[in-house]
Amino acid sequence: MTGSLWWDLLLGIAGALLLAWLALVVALVLARPRGGLLREALRLLPDVLRLIRRLAADKTLPRGVRIRLALLLVYLALPIDLVPDFIPVLGYADDAIIVTLVLRGVVRRAGLDAVRAHWPGTDDGFDALARLTGFPAATP
């Protein structure tokens, strides 16, 4: 293309990264909760962060679940987002969407009871979390 192997390699890597980023943005748009669920996810974020920390520290959960939760905490702590904050709607919602997707996997693998045992918020908040993860809330 440019006649230089290094420039061609660099352009190829940049193009592949751009395509991967676009694919992730499209996946986030398709996977985002509909209606008021996204608003609920953003409202629950402080309780969900405490929940994730507690679940990641629970040695009774499967190792794969704890690793996913630890990686999620690292992602949330990084100042770089998948979708920059200046992009309307998705800019601030990408964290909530990613947390929701990871929690869906955690609930499927560890069970809703394990998540309920570590939930720091109210029963209404847990019901909203159960709706976000796609599972019926089994409130005691």
JSON list of C-alpha atoms in Angstrom, two decimals:
[
{"chain": "A", "resi": 1, "resn": "MET", "atom": "CA", "xyz": [0.00, 0.00, 0.00]},
{"chain": "A", "resi": 2, "resn": "THR", "atom": "CA", "xyz": [2.50, 2.65, 1.12]},
{"chain": "A", "resi": 3, "resn": "GLY", "atom": "CA", "xyz": [5.59, 0.74, 0.00]},
{"chain": "A", "resi": 4, "resn": "SER", "atom": "CA", "xyz": [6.92, 0.41, 3.55]},
{"chain": "A", "resi": 5, "resn": "LEU", "atom": "CA", "xyz": [6.30, -2.77, 5.53]},
{"chain": "A", "resi": 6, "resn": "TRP", "atom": "CA", "xyz": [6.18, -0.89, 8.85]},
{"chain": "A", "resi": 7, "resn": "TRP", "atom": "CA", "xyz": [3.70, 1.74, 7.64]},
{"chain": "A", "resi": 8, "resn": "ASP", "atom": "CA", "xyz": [1.49, -0.96, 6.11]},
{"chain": "A", "resi": 9, "resn": "LEU", "atom": "CA", "xyz": [1.61, -2.92, 9.36]},
{"chain": "A", "resi": 10, "resn": "LEU", "atom": "CA", "xyz": [0.82, 0.17, 11.42]},
{"chain": "A", "resi": 11, "resn": "LEU", "atom": "CA", "xyz": [-2.10, 1.13, 9.17]},
{"chain": "A", "resi": 12, "resn": "GLY", "atom": "CA", "xyz": [-3.42, -2.43, 9.28]},
{"chain": "A", "resi": 13, "resn": "ILE", "atom": "CA", "xyz": [-3.31, -2.52, 13.08]},
{"chain": "A", "resi": 14, "resn": "ALA", "atom": "CA", "xyz": [-4.97, 0.91, 13.33]},
{"chain": "A", "resi": 15, "resn": "GLY", "atom": "CA", "xyz": [-7.72, -0.19, 10.93]},
{"chain": "A", "resi": 16, "resn": "ALA", "atom": "CA", "xyz": [-8.30, -3.42, 12.86]},
{"chain": "A", "resi": 17, "resn": "LEU", "atom": "CA", "xyz": [-8.52, -1.53, 16.16]},
{"chain": "A", "resi": 18, "resn": "LEU", "atom": "CA", "xyz": [-10.99, 0.94, 14.66]},
{"chain": "A", "resi": 19, "resn": "LEU", "atom": "CA", "xyz": [-13.17, -1.87, 13.32]},
{"chain": "A", "resi": 20, "resn": "ALA", "atom": "CA", "xyz": [-13.06, -3.68, 16.68]},
{"chain": "A", "resi": 21, "resn": "TRP", "atom": "CA", "xyz": [-14.06, -0.48, 18.48]},
{"chain": "A", "resi": 22, "resn": "LEU", "atom": "CA", "xyz": [-16.95, 0.10, 16.08]},
{"chain": "A", "resi": 23, "resn": "ALA", "atom": "CA", "xyz": [-18.11, -3.50, 16.58]},
{"chain": "A", "resi": 24, "resn": "LEU", "atom": "CA", "xyz": [-18.07, -2.99, 20.37]},
{"chain": "A", "resi": 25, "resn": "VAL", "atom": "CA", "xyz": [-20.08, 0.23, 20.08]},
{"chain": "A", "resi": 26, "resn": "VAL", "atom": "CA", "xyz": [-22.67, -1.54, 17.91]},
{"chain": "A", "resi": 27, "resn": "ALA", "atom": "CA", "xyz": [-22.82, -4.41, 20.42]},
{"chain": "A", "resi": 28, "resn": "LEU", "atom": "CA", "xyz": [-23.37, -1.92, 23.26]},
{"chain": "A", "resi": 29, "resn": "VAL", "atom": "CA", "xyz": [-26.17, -0.22, 21.35]},
{"chain": "A", "resi": 30, "resn": "LEU", "atom": "CA", "xyz": [-27.87, -3.57, 20.70]},
{"chain": "A", "resi": 31, "resn": "ALA", "atom": "CA", "xyz": [-27.37, -4.88, 24.26]},
{"chain": "A", "resi": 32, "resn": "ARG", "atom": "CA", "xyz": [-28.43, -1.75, 26.14]},
{"chain": "A", "resi": 33, "resn": "PRO", "atom": "CA", "xyz": [-31.45, -2.11, 28.41]},
{"chain": "A", "resi": 34, "resn": "ARG", "atom": "CA", "xyz": [-34.62, -0.69, 26.90]},
{"chain": "A", "resi": 35, "resn": "GLY", "atom": "CA", "xyz": [-36.94, 1.91, 28.35]},
{"chain": "A", "resi": 36, "resn": "GLY", "atom": "CA", "xyz": [-36.52, 2.86, 31.98]},
{"chain": "A", "resi": 37, "resn": "LEU", "atom": "CA", "xyz": [-34.11, 0.00, 32.72]},
{"chain": "A", "resi": 38, "resn": "LEU", "atom": "CA", "xyz": [-31.11, 2.06, 31.64]},
{"chain": "A", "resi": 39, "resn": "ARG", "atom": "CA", "xyz": [-32.15, 4.85, 34.00]},
{"chain": "A", "resi": 40, "resn": "GLU", "atom": "CA", "xyz": [-32.54, 2.28, 36.80]},
{"chain": "A", "resi": 41, "resn": "ALA", "atom": "CA", "xyz": [-29.09, 0.88, 36.05]},
{"chain": "A", "resi": 42, "resn": "LEU", "atom": "CA", "xyz": [-27.53, 4.32, 36.40]},
{"chain": "A", "resi": 43, "resn": "ARG", "atom": "CA", "xyz": [-29.45, 4.97, 39.64]},
{"chain": "A", "resi": 44, "resn": "LEU", "atom": "CA", "xyz": [-28.28, 1.66, 41.12]},
{"chain": "A", "resi": 45, "resn": "LEU", "atom": "CA", "xyz": [-24.64, 2.13, 40.17]},
{"chain": "A", "resi": 46, "resn": "PRO", "atom": "CA", "xyz": [-23.29, 2.96, 43.69]},
{"chain": "A", "resi": 47, "resn": "ASP", "atom": "CA", "xyz": [-24.95, -0.13, 45.22]},
{"chain": "A", "resi": 48, "resn": "VAL", "atom": "CA", "xyz": [-23.86, -2.24, 42.27]},
{"chain": "A", "resi": 49, "resn": "LEU", "atom": "CA", "xyz": [-20.23, -1.15, 42.71]},
{"chain": "A", "resi": 50, "resn": "ARG", "atom": "CA", "xyz": [-20.33, -2.26, 46.36]},
{"chain": "A", "resi": 51, "resn": "LEU", "atom": "CA", "xyz": [-21.98, -5.51, 45.25]},
{"chain": "A", "resi": 52, "resn": "ILE", "atom": "CA", "xyz": [-19.27, -6.20, 42.69]},
{"chain": "A", "resi": 53, "resn": "ARG", "atom": "CA", "xyz": [-16.52, -5.59, 45.24]},
{"chain": "A", "resi": 54, "resn": "ARG", "atom": "CA", "xyz": [-18.20, -7.92, 47.75]},
{"chain": "A", "resi": 55, "resn": "LEU", "atom": "CA", "xyz": [-18.81, -10.65, 45.17]},
{"chain": "A", "resi": 56, "resn": "ALA", "atom": "CA", "xyz": [-15.21, -10.45, 43.90]},
{"chain": "A", "resi": 57, "resn": "ALA", "atom": "CA", "xyz": [-13.95, -11.00, 47.45]},
{"chain": "A", "resi": 58, "resn": "ASP", "atom": "CA", "xyz": [-16.25, -13.99, 48.13]},
{"chain": "A", "resi": 59, "resn": "LYS", "atom": "CA", "xyz": [-14.08, -17.12, 48.05]},
{"chain": "A", "resi": 60, "resn": "THR", "atom": "CA", "xyz": [-17.13, -19.41, 47.81]},
{"chain": "A", "resi": 61, "resn": "LEU", "atom": "CA", "xyz": [-17.96, -18.20, 44.31]},
{"chain": "A", "resi": 62, "resn": "PRO", "atom": "CA", "xyz": [-16.41, -19.93, 41.29]},
{"chain": "A", "resi": 63, "resn": "ARG", "atom": "CA", "xyz": [-12.97, -18.60, 40.36]},
{"chain": "A", "resi": 64, "resn": "GLY", "atom": "CA", "xyz": [-14.07, -17.57, 36.85]},
{"chain": "A", "resi": 65, "resn": "VAL", "atom": "CA", "xyz": [-16.83, -15.39, 38.30]},
{"chain": "A", "resi": 66, "resn": "ARG", "atom": "CA", "xyz": [-14.42, -13.67, 40.68]},
{"chain": "A", "resi": 67, "resn": "ILE", "atom": "CA", "xyz": [-11.93, -13.07, 37.86]},
{"chain": "A", "resi": 68, "resn": "ARG", "atom": "CA", "xyz": [-14.65, -11.50, 35.68]},
{"chain": "A", "resi": 69, "resn": "LEU", "atom": "CA", "xyz": [-15.71, -9.27, 38.55]},
{"chain": "A", "resi": 70, "resn": "ALA", "atom": "CA", "xyz": [-12.12, -8.22, 39.28]},
{"chain": "A", "resi": 71, "resn": "LEU", "atom": "CA", "xyz": [-11.60, -7.36, 35.60]},
{"chain": "A", "resi": 72, "resn": "LEU", "atom": "CA", "xyz": [-14.83, -5.36, 35.67]},
{"chain": "A", "resi": 73, "resn": "LEU", "atom": "CA", "xyz": [-13.59, -3.39, 38.69]},
{"chain": "A", "resi": 74, "resn": "VAL", "atom": "CA", "xyz": [-10.33, -2.67, 36.87]},
{"chain": "A", "resi": 75, "resn": "TYR", "atom": "CA", "xyz": [-12.26, -1.48, 33.79]},
{"chain": "A", "resi": 76, "resn": "LEU", "atom": "CA", "xyz": [-14.45, 0.78, 35.92]},
{"chain": "A", "resi": 77, "resn": "ALA", "atom": "CA", "xyz": [-11.41, 2.25, 37.67]},
{"chain": "A", "resi": 78, "resn": "LEU", "atom": "CA", "xyz": [-9.63, 3.11, 34.41]},
{"chain": "A", "resi": 79, "resn": "PRO", "atom": "CA", "xyz": [-10.13, 6.67, 33.16]},
{"chain": "A", "resi": 80, "resn": "ILE", "atom": "CA", "xyz": [-10.46, 5.42, 29.56]},
{"chain": "A", "resi": 81, "resn": "ASP", "atom": "CA", "xyz": [-13.93, 4.24, 28.46]},
{"chain": "A", "resi": 82, "resn": "LEU", "atom": "CA", "xyz": [-14.96, 2.17, 25.46]},
{"chain": "A", "resi": 83, "resn": "VAL", "atom": "CA", "xyz": [-17.26, 5.00, 24.47]},
{"chain": "A", "resi": 84, "resn": "PRO", "atom": "CA", "xyz": [-16.06, 8.54, 25.31]},
{"chain": "A", "resi": 85, "resn": "ASP", "atom": "CA", "xyz": [-18.32, 10.50, 27.66]},
{"chain": "A", "resi": 86, "resn": "PHE", "atom": "CA", "xyz": [-18.98, 13.27, 25.13]},
{"chain": "A", "resi": 87, "resn": "ILE", "atom": "CA", "xyz": [-21.06, 10.89, 22.96]},
{"chain": "A", "resi": 88, "resn": "PRO", "atom": "CA", "xyz": [-24.73, 11.45, 23.85]},
{"chain": "A", "resi": 89, "resn": "VAL", "atom": "CA", "xyz": [-26.57, 8.71, 25.75]},
{"chain": "A", "resi": 90, "resn": "LEU", "atom": "CA", "xyz": [-23.98, 5.94, 25.29]},
{"chain": "A", "resi": 91, "resn": "GLY", "atom": "CA", "xyz": [-21.11, 8.05, 26.65]},
{"chain": "A", "resi": 92, "resn": "TYR", "atom": "CA", "xyz": [-22.26, 7.79, 30.24]},
{"chain": "A", "resi": 93, "resn": "ALA", "atom": "CA", "xyz": [-24.24, 4.60, 29.84]},
{"chain": "A", "resi": 94, "resn": "ASP", "atom": "CA", "xyz": [-21.46, 2.32, 28.60]},
{"chain": "A", "resi": 95, "resn": "ASP", "atom": "CA", "xyz": [-20.35, 1.54, 32.16]},
{"chain": "A", "resi": 96, "resn": "ALA", "atom": "CA", "xyz": [-23.92, 0.68, 33.19]},
{"chain": "A", "resi": 97, "resn": "ILE", "atom": "CA", "xyz": [-24.36, -1.53, 30.12]},
{"chain": "A", "resi": 98, "resn": "ILE", "atom": "CA", "xyz": [-21.10, -3.40, 30.68]},
{"chain": "A", "resi": 99, "resn": "VAL", "atom": "CA", "xyz": [-21.89, -3.87, 34.38]},
{"chain": "A", "resi": 100, "resn": "THR", "atom": "CA", "xyz": [-25.33, -5.21, 33.45]},
{"chain": "A", "resi": 101, "resn": "LEU", "atom": "CA", "xyz": [-23.88, -7.70, 30.96]},
{"chain": "A", "resi": 102, "resn": "VAL", "atom": "CA", "xyz": [-21.27, -8.95, 33.44]},
{"chain": "A", "resi": 103, "resn": "LEU", "atom": "CA", "xyz": [-23.86, -9.25, 36.23]},
{"chain": "A", "resi": 104, "resn": "ARG", "atom": "CA", "xyz": [-26.12, -11.28, 33.94]},
{"chain": "A", "resi": 105, "resn": "GLY", "atom": "CA", "xyz": [-23.28, -13.75, 33.55]},
{"chain": "A", "resi": 106, "resn": "VAL", "atom": "CA", "xyz": [-22.56, -13.75, 37.28]},
{"chain": "A", "resi": 107, "resn": "VAL", "atom": "CA", "xyz": [-26.19, -14.45, 38.14]},
{"chain": "A", "resi": 108, "resn": "ARG", "atom": "CA", "xyz": [-26.32, -17.28, 35.60]},
{"chain": "A", "resi": 109, "resn": "ARG", "atom": "CA", "xyz": [-23.13, -18.84, 36.99]},
{"chain": "A", "resi": 110, "resn": "ALA", "atom": "CA", "xyz": [-23.32, -18.09, 40.74]},
{"chain": "A", "resi": 111, "resn": "GLY", "atom": "CA", "xyz": [-27.08, -17.82, 41.18]},
{"chain": "A", "resi": 112, "resn": "LEU", "atom": "CA", "xyz": [-29.40, -15.06, 42.25]},
{"chain": "A", "resi": 113, "resn": "ASP", "atom": "CA", "xyz": [-29.18, -16.14, 45.91]},
{"chain": "A", "resi": 114, "resn": "ALA", "atom": "CA", "xyz": [-25.44, -15.45, 46.03]},
{"chain": "A", "resi": 115, "resn": "VAL", "atom": "CA", "xyz": [-26.02, -11.99, 44.59]},
{"chain": "A", "resi": 116, "resn": "ARG", "atom": "CA", "xyz": [-28.88, -11.39, 47.05]},
{"chain": "A", "resi": 117, "resn": "ALA", "atom": "CA", "xyz": [-26.67, -12.33, 50.00]},
{"chain": "A", "resi": 118, "resn": "HIS", "atom": "CA", "xyz": [-24.19, -9.59, 49.08]},
{"chain": "A", "resi": 119, "resn": "TRP", "atom": "CA", "xyz": [-26.68, -6.90, 47.97]},
{"chain": "A", "resi": 120, "resn": "PRO", "atom": "CA", "xyz": [-26.04, -3.70, 50.00]},
{"chain": "A", "resi": 121, "resn": "GLY", "atom": "CA", "xyz": [-29.13, -1.77, 48.89]},
{"chain": "A", "resi": 122, "resn": "THR", "atom": "CA", "xyz": [-32.87, -1.89, 49.39]},
{"chain": "A", "resi": 123, "resn": "ASP", "atom": "CA", "xyz": [-35.29, -4.61, 48.33]},
{"chain": "A", "resi": 124, "resn": "ASP", "atom": "CA", "xyz": [-36.64, -2.33, 45.58]},
{"chain": "A", "resi": 125, "resn": "GLY", "atom": "CA", "xyz": [-33.09, -1.86, 44.32]},
{"chain": "A", "resi": 126, "resn": "PHE", "atom": "CA", "xyz": [-32.57, -5.61, 44.27]},
{"chain": "A", "resi": 127, "resn": "ASP", "atom": "CA", "xyz": [-35.81, -6.07, 42.33]},
{"chain": "A", "resi": 128, "resn": "ALA", "atom": "CA", "xyz": [-34.55, -3.55, 39.76]},
{"chain": "A", "resi": 129, "resn": "LEU", "atom": "CA", "xyz": [-31.20, -5.38, 39.61]},
{"chain": "A", "resi": 130, "resn": "ALA", "atom": "CA", "xyz": [-33.01, -8.67, 39.03]},
{"chain": "A", "resi": 131, "resn": "ARG", "atom": "CA", "xyz": [-34.98, -7.09, 36.16]},
{"chain": "A", "resi": 132, "resn": "LEU", "atom": "CA", "xyz": [-31.74, -5.74, 34.66]},
{"chain": "A", "resi": 133, "resn": "THR", "atom": "CA", "xyz": [-30.10, -9.14, 34.79]},
{"chain": "A", "resi": 134, "resn": "GLY", "atom": "CA", "xyz": [-33.17, -10.76, 33.27]},
{"chain": "A", "resi": 135, "resn": "PHE", "atom": "CA", "xyz": [-34.09, -12.89, 36.29]},
{"chain": "A", "resi": 136, "resn": "PRO", "atom": "CA", "xyz": [-37.22, -12.74, 38.44]},
{"chain": "A", "resi": 137, "resn": "ALA", "atom": "CA", "xyz": [-36.56, -11.21, 41.85]},
{"chain": "A", "resi": 138, "resn": "ALA", "atom": "CA", "xyz": [-36.92, -13.80, 44.55]},
{"chain": "A", "resi": 139, "resn": "THR", "atom": "CA", "xyz": [-37.31, -11.44, 47.49]},
{"chain": "A", "resi": 140, "resn": "PRO", "atom": "CA", "xyz": [-37.36, -13.23, 50.82]}
]
